[in-house]
């Protein structure tokens, strides 16, 4: 599944930040940026696109 709930992503922010050597606020900001809303505004639940988030975390770590 390429998505997870925003709550599940928020629960993992601290662990991800520590393991990647990033601040929790930077990881939290990326989670918010990669959270997608409901389809057509009414279908499904908000979700975090995990692949896009991981790629953004990789890019952030590469930046000076």
PDB file of C-alpha atoms in Angstrom:
ATOM      1  CA  UNK A   1       0.000   0.000   0.000  1.00  0.00           C
ATOM      2  CA  UNK A   2       1.571   3.305  -1.038  1.00  0.00           C
ATOM      3  CA  UNK A   3      -0.370   5.278   1.577  1.00  0.00           C
ATOM      4  CA  UNK A   4      -0.732   5.483   5.346  1.00  0.00           C
ATOM      5  CA  UNK A   5      -2.967   7.535   7.576  1.00  0.00           C
ATOM      6  CA  UNK A   6      -1.743  10.925   8.795  1.00  0.00           C
ATOM      7  CA  UNK A   7      -2.023   9.587  12.363  1.00  0.00           C
ATOM      8  CA  UNK A   8       0.243   6.644  11.558  1.00  0.00           C
ATOM      9  CA  UNK A   9       2.784   8.962   9.929  1.00  0.00           C
ATOM     10  CA  UNK A  10       2.674  11.367  12.897  1.00  0.00           C
ATOM     11  CA  UNK A  11       3.284   8.451  15.276  1.00  0.00           C
ATOM     12  CA  UNK A  12       6.522   7.629  13.419  1.00  0.00           C
ATOM     13  CA  UNK A  13       7.920  11.178  13.103  1.00  0.00           C
ATOM     14  CA  UNK A  14      10.297  10.869  16.064  1.00  0.00           C
ATOM     15  CA  UNK A  15      11.727   7.528  14.973  1.00  0.00           C
ATOM     16  CA  UNK A  16      12.153   8.638  11.362  1.00  0.00           C
ATOM     17  CA  UNK A  17      13.815  11.896  12.430  1.00  0.00           C
ATOM     18  CA  UNK A  18      16.296  10.067  14.678  1.00  0.00           C
ATOM     19  CA  UNK A  19      17.124   7.383  12.133  1.00  0.00           C
ATOM     20  CA  UNK A  20      17.673   9.926   9.339  1.00  0.00           C
ATOM     21  CA  UNK A  21      19.465  12.521  11.460  1.00  0.00           C
ATOM     22  CA  UNK A  22      16.793  15.167  10.832  1.00  0.00           C
ATOM     23  CA  UNK A  23      14.757  17.405  13.112  1.00  0.00           C
ATOM     24  CA  UNK A  24      11.274  16.286  14.055  1.00  0.00           C
ATOM     25  CA  UNK A  25       9.862  19.578  12.798  1.00  0.00           C
ATOM     26  CA  UNK A  26      11.393  19.027   9.333  1.00  0.00           C
ATOM     27  CA  UNK A  27       9.928  15.520   9.139  1.00  0.00           C
ATOM     28  CA  UNK A  28       6.559  16.723  10.435  1.00  0.00           C
ATOM     29  CA  UNK A  29       6.506  19.468   7.785  1.00  0.00           C
ATOM     30  CA  UNK A  30       7.184  16.940   5.018  1.00  0.00           C
ATOM     31  CA  UNK A  31       4.399  14.702   6.328  1.00  0.00           C
ATOM     32  CA  UNK A  32       1.985  17.632   6.058  1.00  0.00           C
ATOM     33  CA  UNK A  33       3.222  18.468   2.550  1.00  0.00           C
ATOM     34  CA  UNK A  34       2.671  14.881   1.386  1.00  0.00           C
ATOM     35  CA  UNK A  35      -0.753  14.414   2.938  1.00  0.00           C
ATOM     36  CA  UNK A  36      -3.447  14.075   0.298  1.00  0.00           C
ATOM     37  CA  UNK A  37      -7.078  14.925   0.940  1.00  0.00           C
ATOM     38  CA  UNK A  38     -10.175  12.918   0.243  1.00  0.00           C
ATOM     39  CA  UNK A  39     -10.829  11.991  -3.392  1.00  0.00           C
ATOM     40  CA  UNK A  40     -13.221  14.561  -4.881  1.00  0.00           C
ATOM     41  CA  UNK A  41     -13.392  16.066  -1.409  1.00  0.00           C
ATOM     42  CA  UNK A  42     -15.750  13.374  -0.097  1.00  0.00           C
ATOM     43  CA  UNK A  43     -14.461   9.860  -0.854  1.00  0.00           C
ATOM     44  CA  UNK A  44     -12.042   7.991   1.356  1.00  0.00           C
ATOM     45  CA  UNK A  45      -9.865   9.405   4.089  1.00  0.00           C
ATOM     46  CA  UNK A  46      -6.876  11.753   4.095  1.00  0.00           C
ATOM     47  CA  UNK A  47      -3.673   9.816   3.473  1.00  0.00           C
ATOM     48  CA  UNK A  48       0.091  10.274   3.293  1.00  0.00           C
ATOM     49  CA  UNK A  49       1.815   9.204   0.069  1.00  0.00           C
ATOM     50  CA  UNK A  50       4.664   7.147   1.567  1.00  0.00           C
ATOM     51  CA  UNK A  51       6.863   6.863  -1.528  1.00  0.00           C
ATOM     52  CA  UNK A  52       6.745  10.606  -2.231  1.00  0.00           C
ATOM     53  CA  UNK A  53       7.453  11.314   1.448  1.00  0.00           C
ATOM     54  CA  UNK A  54      10.451   8.969   1.498  1.00  0.00           C
ATOM     55  CA  UNK A  55      11.868  10.549  -1.665  1.00  0.00           C
ATOM     56  CA  UNK A  56      11.468  14.016  -0.127  1.00  0.00           C
ATOM     57  CA  UNK A  57      13.204  12.816   3.054  1.00  0.00           C
ATOM     58  CA  UNK A  58      16.066  11.487   0.919  1.00  0.00           C
ATOM     59  CA  UNK A  59      16.335  14.827  -0.894  1.00  0.00           C
ATOM     60  CA  UNK A  60      16.302  16.745   2.376  1.00  0.00           C
ATOM     61  CA  UNK A  61      19.116  14.643   3.762  1.00  0.00           C
ATOM     62  CA  UNK A  62      21.202  15.261   0.609  1.00  0.00           C
ATOM     63  CA  UNK A  63      20.764  19.047   0.900  1.00  0.00           C
ATOM     64  CA  UNK A  64      23.448  20.951   2.835  1.00  0.00           C
TER      65      UNK A  64
END
